[in-house]
Amino acid sequence: MRIKPLSSRPFTLLALGFLLGWQLSSTQAQAAPKGFLETIHRHAMLASTSPGNGDLNPYAIYVVPQDMGSLKKNEVLVTNFNNVNNLQGTGTTIVAYSPVTKSVRLFASAPAHLAACPPVV
């Protein structure tokens, strides 16, 4: 049996697409369109990643693969990209979230101004 390429059956695909589209639109006609985040039903706030100095805007997230010094396996490190004034790229903190204790602690903090780095203007 030889299968024809899809391009030789444009009407069939068009009709199928129309029927599927009609079926989906007719079943969802009364429902307002949802955004992606509205379709996720398994979300819960675990903790704030904003440390005492007010840094905010979580940027990078890293799950610790194994125990390393003060870090424990499966802890989550989160960098904060902005400072308390929400100035982009001026965050100085990394926090560690522990899924075991469900707590956040300051893991690292860098000085706001380093001699080797030019200031943000």
Short mmCIF file of the C-alpha atoms (twelve columns), coordinates in Angstrom:
data_MODEL
# 
_entry.id   MODEL 
# 
loop_
_atom_site.group_PDB 
_atom_site.id 
_atom_site.type_symbol 
_atom_site.label_atom_id 
_atom_site.label_alt_id 
_atom_site.label_comp_id 
_atom_site.label_asym_id 
_atom_site.label_seq_id 
_atom_site.Cartn_x 
_atom_site.Cartn_y 
_atom_site.Cartn_z 
_atom_site.pdbx_PDB_model_num 
ATOM 1   C CA . MET A 1   0.000   0.000  0.000  1 
ATOM 2   C CA . ARG A 2   1.408   3.356  -0.999 1 
ATOM 3   C CA . ILE A 3   0.589   6.374  1.176  1 
ATOM 4   C CA . LYS A 4   0.062   9.634  -0.666 1 
ATOM 5   C CA . PRO A 5   1.809   12.719 0.660  1 
ATOM 6   C CA . LEU A 6   -0.399  15.100 2.623  1 
ATOM 7   C CA . SER A 7   -0.003  17.848 0.032  1 
ATOM 8   C CA . SER A 8   -1.991  15.798 -2.521 1 
ATOM 9   C CA . ARG A 9   -5.039  15.866 -0.227 1 
ATOM 10  C CA . PRO A 10  -5.518  19.554 0.603  1 
ATOM 11  C CA . PHE A 11  -9.314  19.458 0.534  1 
ATOM 12  C CA . THR A 12  -9.474  16.509 2.951  1 
ATOM 13  C CA . LEU A 13  -7.132  18.228 5.399  1 
ATOM 14  C CA . LEU A 14  -8.954  21.512 5.043  1 
ATOM 15  C CA . ALA A 15  -12.295 19.820 5.663  1 
ATOM 16  C CA . LEU A 16  -10.893 17.899 8.634  1 
ATOM 17  C CA . GLY A 17  -9.404  21.080 10.072 1 
ATOM 18  C CA . PHE A 18  -12.693 22.893 9.624  1 
ATOM 19  C CA . LEU A 19  -14.658 20.107 11.293 1 
ATOM 20  C CA . LEU A 20  -12.232 19.882 14.209 1 
ATOM 21  C CA . GLY A 21  -12.228 23.646 14.586 1 
ATOM 22  C CA . TRP A 22  -16.021 23.722 14.465 1 
ATOM 23  C CA . GLN A 23  -16.211 20.940 17.056 1 
ATOM 24  C CA . LEU A 24  -13.819 22.723 19.423 1 
ATOM 25  C CA . SER A 25  -15.435 26.107 18.975 1 
ATOM 26  C CA . SER A 26  -18.939 24.752 19.404 1 
ATOM 27  C CA . THR A 27  -18.081 23.043 22.701 1 
ATOM 28  C CA . GLN A 28  -16.249 26.103 24.012 1 
ATOM 29  C CA . ALA A 29  -18.582 28.733 22.585 1 
ATOM 30  C CA . GLN A 30  -19.881 29.785 26.005 1 
ATOM 31  C CA . ALA A 31  -16.503 29.745 27.784 1 
ATOM 32  C CA . ALA A 32  -14.266 32.807 27.653 1 
ATOM 33  C CA . PRO A 33  -10.774 32.137 26.318 1 
ATOM 34  C CA . LYS A 34  -8.277  31.314 29.041 1 
ATOM 35  C CA . GLY A 35  -4.646  32.244 29.286 1 
ATOM 36  C CA . PHE A 36  -2.020  29.576 29.900 1 
ATOM 37  C CA . LEU A 37  -1.578  30.334 33.601 1 
ATOM 38  C CA . GLU A 38  -5.319  30.109 34.190 1 
ATOM 39  C CA . THR A 39  -5.237  26.500 33.011 1 
ATOM 40  C CA . ILE A 40  -2.680  25.442 35.628 1 
ATOM 41  C CA . HIS A 41  -4.486  24.252 38.725 1 
ATOM 42  C CA . ARG A 42  -1.557  23.033 40.791 1 
ATOM 43  C CA . HIS A 43  0.024   26.221 42.052 1 
ATOM 44  C CA . ALA A 44  0.537   27.363 45.592 1 
ATOM 45  C CA . MET A 45  2.692   30.018 47.174 1 
ATOM 46  C CA . LEU A 46  5.493   28.303 49.064 1 
ATOM 47  C CA . ALA A 47  7.543   31.278 50.215 1 
ATOM 48  C CA . SER A 48  8.707   34.733 49.238 1 
ATOM 49  C CA . THR A 49  12.084  34.946 47.539 1 
ATOM 50  C CA . SER A 50  12.519  38.567 48.575 1 
ATOM 51  C CA . PRO A 51  15.126  38.788 51.376 1 
ATOM 52  C CA . GLY A 52  15.367  41.375 54.144 1 
ATOM 53  C CA . ASN A 53  17.063  43.993 51.943 1 
ATOM 54  C CA . GLY A 54  14.037  44.065 49.606 1 
ATOM 55  C CA . ASP A 55  15.652  42.619 46.469 1 
ATOM 56  C CA . LEU A 56  13.002  41.273 44.120 1 
ATOM 57  C CA . ASN A 57  12.275  39.847 40.666 1 
ATOM 58  C CA . PRO A 58  13.502  36.230 40.830 1 
ATOM 59  C CA . TYR A 59  15.728  35.651 37.817 1 
ATOM 60  C CA . ALA A 60  17.667  32.402 37.919 1 
ATOM 61  C CA . ILE A 61  16.584  29.225 39.661 1 
ATOM 62  C CA . TYR A 62  18.884  26.288 40.425 1 
ATOM 63  C CA . VAL A 63  18.029  23.018 42.166 1 
ATOM 64  C CA . VAL A 64  20.955  21.732 44.226 1 
ATOM 65  C CA . PRO A 65  21.828  18.218 42.918 1 
ATOM 66  C CA . GLN A 66  23.619  16.984 46.054 1 
ATOM 67  C CA . ASP A 67  24.679  18.120 49.520 1 
ATOM 68  C CA . MET A 68  27.401  20.787 49.217 1 
ATOM 69  C CA . GLY A 69  28.598  22.565 52.334 1 
ATOM 70  C CA . SER A 70  25.626  24.430 53.792 1 
ATOM 71  C CA . LEU A 71  23.427  23.507 50.816 1 
ATOM 72  C CA . LYS A 72  21.324  20.375 50.972 1 
ATOM 73  C CA . LYS A 73  20.152  18.228 48.083 1 
ATOM 74  C CA . ASN A 74  16.943  19.559 46.421 1 
ATOM 75  C CA . GLU A 75  17.199  23.024 47.946 1 
ATOM 76  C CA . VAL A 76  16.354  25.708 45.415 1 
ATOM 77  C CA . LEU A 77  18.630  28.713 44.883 1 
ATOM 78  C CA . VAL A 78  16.978  31.859 43.512 1 
ATOM 79  C CA . THR A 79  18.783  35.020 42.434 1 
ATOM 80  C CA . ASN A 80  17.004  38.348 42.693 1 
ATOM 81  C CA . PHE A 81  17.608  40.539 39.631 1 
ATOM 82  C CA . ASN A 82  16.343  43.887 40.941 1 
ATOM 83  C CA . ASN A 83  17.015  45.889 44.078 1 
ATOM 84  C CA . VAL A 84  14.389  47.262 46.458 1 
ATOM 85  C CA . ASN A 85  13.767  50.205 44.073 1 
ATOM 86  C CA . ASN A 86  13.089  47.700 41.254 1 
ATOM 87  C CA . LEU A 87  16.150  48.931 39.325 1 
ATOM 88  C CA . GLN A 88  16.934  46.146 36.871 1 
ATOM 89  C CA . GLY A 89  20.164  44.203 37.234 1 
ATOM 90  C CA . THR A 90  21.043  45.647 40.626 1 
ATOM 91  C CA . GLY A 91  19.900  42.807 42.875 1 
ATOM 92  C CA . THR A 92  22.653  41.534 45.140 1 
ATOM 93  C CA . THR A 93  21.171  38.458 46.794 1 
ATOM 94  C CA . ILE A 94  20.722  34.735 46.335 1 
ATOM 95  C CA . VAL A 95  18.224  32.977 48.591 1 
ATOM 96  C CA . ALA A 96  17.899  29.262 49.317 1 
ATOM 97  C CA . TYR A 97  14.472  27.649 49.643 1 
ATOM 98  C CA . SER A 98  14.279  24.329 51.492 1 
ATOM 99  C CA . PRO A 99  11.403  22.061 50.418 1 
ATOM 100 C CA . VAL A 100 11.939  20.035 53.607 1 
ATOM 101 C CA . THR A 101 11.581  22.876 56.119 1 
ATOM 102 C CA . LYS A 102 9.580   25.094 53.732 1 
ATOM 103 C CA . SER A 103 11.713  28.060 54.699 1 
ATOM 104 C CA . VAL A 104 13.840  30.618 52.871 1 
ATOM 105 C CA . ARG A 105 17.215  31.826 54.038 1 
ATOM 106 C CA . LEU A 106 19.751  34.258 52.634 1 
ATOM 107 C CA . PHE A 107 22.438  32.176 50.933 1 
ATOM 108 C CA . ALA A 108 24.692  34.889 49.493 1 
ATOM 109 C CA . SER A 109 24.872  38.650 49.221 1 
ATOM 110 C CA . ALA A 110 27.282  40.699 47.117 1 
ATOM 111 C CA . PRO A 111 28.200  44.321 47.639 1 
ATOM 112 C CA . ALA A 112 26.035  46.705 45.598 1 
ATOM 113 C CA . HIS A 113 29.128  48.359 44.087 1 
ATOM 114 C CA . LEU A 114 32.221  46.414 43.136 1 
ATOM 115 C CA . ALA A 115 35.409  48.193 42.081 1 
ATOM 116 C CA . ALA A 116 35.771  45.988 38.997 1 
ATOM 117 C CA . CYS A 117 32.210  46.679 37.786 1 
ATOM 118 C CA . PRO A 118 31.081  50.045 36.435 1 
ATOM 119 C CA . PRO A 119 27.988  51.553 38.084 1 
ATOM 120 C CA . VAL A 120 24.592  51.257 36.405 1 
ATOM 121 C CA . VAL A 121 23.460  54.549 34.906 1 
# 
